[in-house]
Amino acid sequence: MTINWINYNGQIIDQSTPIIPANNRGLKYGDGLFETIRVTGQSIPLLPFHTERMFSGLQQLQFEIPPVMTSNYLDTAISSLCDLNNLTNDVRARVTLFRGEGNLRDKQSRTQFLIEVSALPVHYTSLNPTGLHVGIFPNAKKSCDDFANIKSNNYLVYVLAGLHAKANHFDDCLVLNNHDRICDASIANVFWIKNNILYTPPLTEGCIAGVMRRYLLQKIMAAPLASICTDCLEKPLGKKELLEADELFLTNALFGLRWVGSFEDKTYSSYQSAQIYRSLF
């Protein structure tokens, strides 16, 4: 039987080893956050963005940052796990951090961490040939508060949006904020193109502060992407804008960009989305 190795608080152990006690705060309350990171040839191109977001989230959630948890340590630890698990191509790494044991108001603050690696799905390594069919998840709304942009372990709205997508035969579902506007999707940020202008909801709309979102916003007005769109703006996204868009695509750190082909009776093209994908990846 093949053993899958993980890193738990700096110790390399078998993935099947029991490690979480019943009174773990991460398990009981979703008291933690996580990063999903793409590794390509044991290189992590966007590692600085991931670590900056992770450390910012830990501070915002009042976590004690483990002294060992540095950008260099993450790079080395993920590479070592890839070697141990014989993963040499495109890899998905997940770093989960959570508070230790205790009840809701306990002062226990020792931060624990878990690092896992697995092969990246093959279809994540190229642009989707067929456009995604997306819907809207109507049963929960994200609050546009100070914690909305954090990739926390309390991921219930997105889990339910994913289940809604599966039950209704969508490839993904768009998530609404408490203003009934679209903030993001179940596992991705949202971009749309109208009249050669690229748009995405601002972080104040409650979306996750996506690493690929940030990377694209930094690159889109520089060569060679500057020739694809005439401008890039952050703007709230309502259903009206969704139905009037020329193109629509989703981004995250694992698959990069996936274009959307349809929403309700609306269909979208992919010409500029494909140009952006080829320029970035």
Tab-separated table of C-alpha atoms in Angstrom:
chain	number	residue	atom	x	y	z
A	1	MET	CA	0.000	0.000	0.000
A	2	THR	CA	1.299	3.451	-0.952
A	3	ILE	CA	1.877	5.761	2.007
A	4	ASN	CA	0.935	9.408	1.584
A	5	TRP	CA	3.150	11.609	3.733
A	6	ILE	CA	2.027	14.855	5.365
A	7	ASN	CA	3.702	17.503	7.514
A	8	TYR	CA	1.990	18.011	10.884
A	9	ASN	CA	3.597	20.719	13.027
A	10	GLY	CA	6.943	20.032	11.367
A	11	GLN	CA	6.790	16.241	11.754
A	12	ILE	CA	6.525	13.984	8.702
A	13	ILE	CA	3.839	11.360	9.325
A	14	ASP	CA	1.600	8.955	7.438
A	15	GLN	CA	-1.594	10.649	6.249
A	16	SER	CA	-3.658	7.922	7.957
A	17	THR	CA	-2.226	8.775	11.400
A	18	PRO	CA	-4.921	10.133	13.783
A	19	ILE	CA	-3.883	13.674	14.720
A	20	ILE	CA	-6.980	15.748	15.569
A	21	PRO	CA	-8.421	15.377	19.108
A	22	ALA	CA	-12.150	15.774	19.721
A	23	ASN	CA	-11.742	19.171	21.397
A	24	ASN	CA	-9.720	20.739	18.589
A	25	ARG	CA	-10.915	24.292	17.926
A	26	GLY	CA	-10.372	24.002	14.186
A	27	LEU	CA	-12.659	20.974	14.093
A	28	LYS	CA	-15.275	22.359	16.482
A	29	TYR	CA	-15.487	25.962	15.316
A	30	GLY	CA	-13.698	26.257	11.983
A	31	ASP	CA	-11.141	28.306	13.917
A	32	GLY	CA	-8.400	28.591	11.326
A	33	LEU	CA	-7.500	29.381	7.760
A	34	PHE	CA	-5.903	27.654	4.774
A	35	GLU	CA	-3.978	28.208	1.566
A	36	THR	CA	-4.238	26.155	-1.611
A	37	ILE	CA	-1.052	26.495	-3.627
A	38	ARG	CA	-0.040	25.343	-7.089
A	39	VAL	CA	3.416	23.826	-7.437
A	40	THR	CA	4.894	23.548	-10.924
A	41	GLY	CA	8.092	21.532	-11.266
A	42	GLN	CA	8.686	22.022	-7.516
A	43	SER	CA	8.592	25.780	-8.030
A	44	ILE	CA	5.919	27.942	-6.383
A	45	PRO	CA	5.685	31.076	-8.553
A	46	LEU	CA	3.085	32.861	-6.403
A	47	LEU	CA	4.450	31.866	-2.989
A	48	PRO	CA	5.024	35.497	-1.856
A	49	PHE	CA	1.345	36.268	-2.503
A	50	HIS	CA	0.253	33.166	-0.591
A	51	THR	CA	2.436	33.840	2.435
A	52	GLU	CA	1.456	37.507	2.580
A	53	ARG	CA	-2.244	36.595	2.547
A	54	MET	CA	-1.724	33.818	5.091
A	55	PHE	CA	0.204	35.966	7.582
A	56	SER	CA	-2.269	38.828	7.193
A	57	GLY	CA	-5.164	36.460	7.899
A	58	LEU	CA	-3.438	34.948	10.926
A	59	GLN	CA	-2.880	38.389	12.406
A	60	GLN	CA	-6.456	39.432	11.703
A	61	LEU	CA	-7.777	36.280	13.399
A	62	GLN	CA	-5.439	36.895	16.376
A	63	PHE	CA	-3.372	33.755	15.840
A	64	GLU	CA	0.071	33.263	17.263
A	65	ILE	CA	2.254	32.673	14.204
A	66	PRO	CA	4.508	29.617	14.701
A	67	PRO	CA	8.175	30.750	14.652
A	68	VAL	CA	9.007	28.061	12.094
A	69	MET	CA	6.299	29.265	9.701
A	70	THR	CA	8.206	31.430	7.231
A	71	SER	CA	8.064	31.716	3.460
A	72	ASN	CA	11.357	29.802	3.144
A	73	TYR	CA	10.099	27.052	5.436
A	74	LEU	CA	6.910	26.627	3.412
A	75	ASP	CA	8.881	26.430	0.176
A	76	THR	CA	11.221	23.778	1.598
A	77	ALA	CA	8.491	21.810	3.386
A	78	ILE	CA	6.273	21.615	0.303
A	79	SER	CA	9.196	20.595	-1.932
A	80	SER	CA	10.215	17.883	0.550
A	81	LEU	CA	6.677	16.490	0.649
A	82	CYS	CA	6.563	16.426	-3.152
A	83	ASP	CA	9.773	14.363	-3.143
A	84	LEU	CA	8.533	11.990	-0.434
A	85	ASN	CA	5.260	11.424	-2.289
A	86	ASN	CA	6.955	11.064	-5.702
A	87	LEU	CA	5.131	14.055	-7.160
A	88	THR	CA	7.196	15.672	-9.905
A	89	ASN	CA	4.767	17.543	-12.151
A	90	ASP	CA	1.907	19.886	-11.313
A	91	VAL	CA	0.992	19.578	-7.644
A	92	ARG	CA	-1.726	20.909	-5.366
A	93	ALA	CA	-0.432	21.851	-1.909
A	94	ARG	CA	-2.696	22.775	0.975
A	95	VAL	CA	-1.521	24.501	4.151
A	96	THR	CA	-4.064	24.495	6.993
A	97	LEU	CA	-3.511	26.409	10.238
A	98	PHE	CA	-5.804	26.103	13.245
A	99	ARG	CA	-5.868	26.867	16.936
A	100	GLY	CA	-5.237	24.085	19.436
A	101	GLU	CA	-7.539	22.367	21.887
A	102	GLY	CA	-10.124	24.151	24.001
A	103	ASN	CA	-13.589	25.614	24.209
A	104	LEU	CA	-14.866	28.733	22.504
A	105	ARG	CA	-13.488	31.249	25.027
A	106	ASP	CA	-10.348	29.428	26.120
A	107	LYS	CA	-7.125	31.391	25.931
A	108	GLN	CA	-5.352	28.448	24.302
A	109	SER	CA	-3.694	30.044	21.284
A	110	ARG	CA	-1.001	27.615	20.165
A	111	THR	CA	-1.251	27.474	16.420
A	112	GLN	CA	-0.930	24.102	14.714
A	113	PHE	CA	-0.407	23.466	11.027
A	114	LEU	CA	-0.857	20.742	8.464
A	115	ILE	CA	0.727	20.606	4.998
A	116	GLU	CA	-0.553	18.175	2.346
A	117	VAL	CA	0.315	17.608	-1.314
A	118	SER	CA	-1.472	15.765	-4.112
A	119	ALA	CA	-1.351	15.579	-7.889
A	120	LEU	CA	-3.121	18.462	-9.588
A	121	PRO	CA	-6.093	17.308	-11.716
A	122	VAL	CA	-5.015	17.050	-15.345
A	123	HIS	CA	-7.830	19.313	-16.563
A	124	TYR	CA	-6.431	22.109	-14.373
A	125	THR	CA	-3.253	22.267	-16.474
A	126	SER	CA	-4.842	23.729	-19.619
A	127	LEU	CA	-7.642	26.099	-20.578
A	128	ASN	CA	-11.041	24.418	-20.524
A	129	PRO	CA	-12.084	23.599	-24.117
A	130	THR	CA	-15.792	23.935	-23.302
A	131	GLY	CA	-17.204	26.877	-21.396
A	132	LEU	CA	-18.508	26.338	-17.883
A	133	HIS	CA	-22.224	26.501	-17.139
A	134	VAL	CA	-22.775	28.480	-13.941
A	135	GLY	CA	-25.723	29.363	-11.734
A	136	ILE	CA	-26.354	31.473	-8.640
A	137	PHE	CA	-26.495	30.027	-5.129
A	138	PRO	CA	-29.575	31.723	-3.596
A	139	ASN	CA	-29.716	30.243	-0.091
A	140	ALA	CA	-26.962	32.127	1.754
A	141	LYS	CA	-25.367	35.560	1.515
A	142	LYS	CA	-21.823	36.591	2.412
A	143	SER	CA	-21.459	39.526	4.743
A	144	CYS	CA	-19.195	42.328	3.506
A	145	ASP	CA	-17.354	42.559	6.815
A	146	ASP	CA	-13.710	42.747	7.891
A	147	PHE	CA	-13.302	38.965	7.690
A	148	ALA	CA	-14.982	38.322	4.328
A	149	ASN	CA	-11.716	38.325	2.349
A	150	ILE	CA	-10.002	35.694	4.537
A	151	LYS	CA	-9.756	32.110	3.307
A	152	SER	CA	-10.943	30.739	6.640
A	153	ASN	CA	-11.708	27.154	7.622
A	154	ASN	CA	-15.295	28.270	8.171
A	155	TYR	CA	-16.153	27.687	4.503
A	156	LEU	CA	-19.811	26.750	4.877
A	157	VAL	CA	-21.287	29.169	2.318
A	158	TYR	CA	-18.884	27.918	-0.350
A	159	VAL	CA	-19.413	24.263	0.563
A	160	LEU	CA	-23.175	24.705	0.191
A	161	ALA	CA	-22.702	26.611	-3.070
A	162	GLY	CA	-20.675	23.676	-4.386
A	163	LEU	CA	-23.386	21.223	-3.337
A	164	HIS	CA	-26.018	23.411	-5.003
A	165	ALA	CA	-23.967	23.419	-8.206
A	166	LYS	CA	-23.714	19.637	-8.196
A	167	ALA	CA	-27.411	19.122	-7.448
A	168	ASN	CA	-28.436	21.478	-10.260
A	169	HIS	CA	-25.864	20.287	-12.829
A	170	PHE	CA	-23.859	23.520	-12.842
A	171	ASP	CA	-20.088	23.518	-13.182
A	172	ASP	CA	-19.949	26.155	-10.448
A	173	CYS	CA	-22.191	28.552	-8.565
A	174	LEU	CA	-21.808	32.270	-8.057
A	175	VAL	CA	-22.112	33.467	-4.459
A	176	LEU	CA	-24.124	36.533	-3.427
A	177	ASN	CA	-23.268	39.098	-0.774
A	178	ASN	CA	-25.764	40.714	1.594
A	179	HIS	CA	-26.504	43.370	-1.046
A	180	ASP	CA	-27.683	40.640	-3.473
A	181	ARG	CA	-24.677	41.269	-5.688
A	182	ILE	CA	-22.220	38.630	-6.881
A	183	CYS	CA	-18.990	38.559	-4.872
A	184	ASP	CA	-17.286	35.393	-6.144
A	185	ALA	CA	-17.867	31.709	-6.957
A	186	SER	CA	-17.606	28.583	-4.808
A	187	ILE	CA	-13.874	28.132	-5.463
A	188	ALA	CA	-12.892	31.167	-7.534
A	189	ASN	CA	-12.989	34.894	-8.122
A	190	VAL	CA	-15.106	36.357	-10.912
A	191	PHE	CA	-14.062	38.564	-13.834
A	192	TRP	CA	-16.096	39.823	-16.764
A	193	ILE	CA	-15.353	41.720	-19.970
A	194	LYS	CA	-17.635	44.339	-21.517
A	195	ASN	CA	-16.617	46.516	-24.478
A	196	ASN	CA	-12.938	45.543	-24.081
A	197	ILE	CA	-12.849	46.571	-20.407
A	198	LEU	CA	-12.065	43.953	-17.769
A	199	TYR	CA	-14.007	44.117	-14.499
A	200	THR	CA	-13.971	42.289	-11.178
A	201	PRO	CA	-15.825	42.935	-7.894
A	202	PRO	CA	-13.754	44.918	-5.343
A	203	LEU	CA	-12.763	43.251	-2.069
A	204	THR	CA	-15.337	45.443	-0.323
A	205	GLU	CA	-18.014	43.289	-2.003
A	206	GLY	CA	-17.047	40.373	0.259
A	207	CYS	CA	-15.053	38.171	-2.122
A	208	ILE	CA	-12.069	36.078	-1.067
A	209	ALA	CA	-8.807	37.973	-1.611
A	210	GLY	CA	-7.703	35.530	-4.285
A	211	VAL	CA	-4.029	35.131	-5.122
A	212	MET	CA	-4.716	34.719	-8.844
A	213	ARG	CA	-7.095	37.687	-8.727
A	214	ARG	CA	-4.302	39.837	-7.298
A	215	TYR	CA	-1.757	38.518	-9.804
A	216	LEU	CA	-4.034	39.208	-12.766
A	217	LEU	CA	-4.866	42.731	-11.577
A	218	GLN	CA	-1.132	43.480	-11.352
A	219	LYS	CA	-0.360	42.068	-14.796
A	220	ILE	CA	-3.372	43.033	-16.902
A	221	MET	CA	-2.286	46.575	-17.809
A	222	ALA	CA	1.334	45.619	-18.548
A	223	ALA	CA	2.682	44.082	-21.755
A	224	PRO	CA	1.658	41.750	-23.297
A	225	LEU	CA	-1.770	41.779	-21.601
A	226	ALA	CA	-2.288	45.524	-22.095
A	227	SER	CA	-3.173	44.903	-25.743
A	228	ILE	CA	-6.059	42.588	-24.800
A	229	CYS	CA	-8.211	44.988	-22.736
A	230	THR	CA	-8.260	48.788	-22.798
A	231	ASP	CA	-8.794	49.101	-19.036
A	232	CYS	CA	-9.313	47.121	-15.844
A	233	LEU	CA	-11.771	48.298	-13.188
A	234	GLU	CA	-13.093	47.039	-9.876
A	235	LYS	CA	-16.873	47.337	-9.917
A	236	PRO	CA	-19.825	45.675	-8.128
A	237	LEU	CA	-21.376	42.870	-10.166
A	238	GLY	CA	-25.150	42.565	-10.327
A	239	LYS	CA	-27.218	40.192	-12.405
A	240	LYS	CA	-27.782	42.960	-14.966
A	241	GLU	CA	-24.035	43.314	-15.585
A	242	LEU	CA	-23.720	39.534	-15.706
A	243	LEU	CA	-26.311	39.271	-18.474
A	244	GLU	CA	-24.796	42.164	-20.433
A	245	ALA	CA	-21.178	40.916	-20.294
A	246	ASP	CA	-19.357	39.819	-23.437
A	247	GLU	CA	-17.139	37.334	-21.595
A	248	LEU	CA	-17.053	35.854	-18.107
A	249	PHE	CA	-14.304	33.851	-16.425
A	250	LEU	CA	-13.257	32.491	-13.036
A	251	THR	CA	-9.783	32.502	-11.477
A	252	ASN	CA	-8.000	30.696	-8.676
A	253	ALA	CA	-4.448	29.678	-7.816
A	254	LEU	CA	-4.873	26.065	-8.932
A	255	PHE	CA	-6.462	26.212	-12.382
A	256	GLY	CA	-5.503	29.796	-13.180
A	257	LEU	CA	-8.405	30.784	-15.420
A	258	ARG	CA	-11.531	28.972	-16.614
A	259	TRP	CA	-13.931	30.641	-19.005
A	260	VAL	CA	-17.691	30.552	-18.587
A	261	GLY	CA	-19.832	29.604	-21.573
A	262	SER	CA	-23.312	30.168	-20.185
A	263	PHE	CA	-25.456	31.545	-17.371
A	264	GLU	CA	-29.207	30.984	-17.639
A	265	ASP	CA	-30.002	31.723	-21.313
A	266	LYS	CA	-26.981	33.973	-21.761
A	267	THR	CA	-23.948	32.650	-23.648
A	268	TYR	CA	-20.432	34.069	-23.579
A	269	SER	CA	-17.512	34.030	-25.985
A	270	SER	CA	-13.958	33.231	-24.889
A	271	TYR	CA	-11.685	35.070	-27.323
A	272	GLN	CA	-10.181	37.596	-24.901
A	273	SER	CA	-10.318	35.176	-21.962
A	274	ALA	CA	-8.212	32.714	-23.952
A	275	GLN	CA	-5.752	35.486	-24.847
A	276	ILE	CA	-5.367	36.370	-21.167
A	277	TYR	CA	-4.832	32.704	-20.286
A	278	ARG	CA	-2.152	32.231	-22.943
A	279	SER	CA	-0.373	35.427	-21.882
A	280	LEU	CA	-0.327	34.472	-18.188
A	281	PHE	CA	0.271	30.728	-18.362
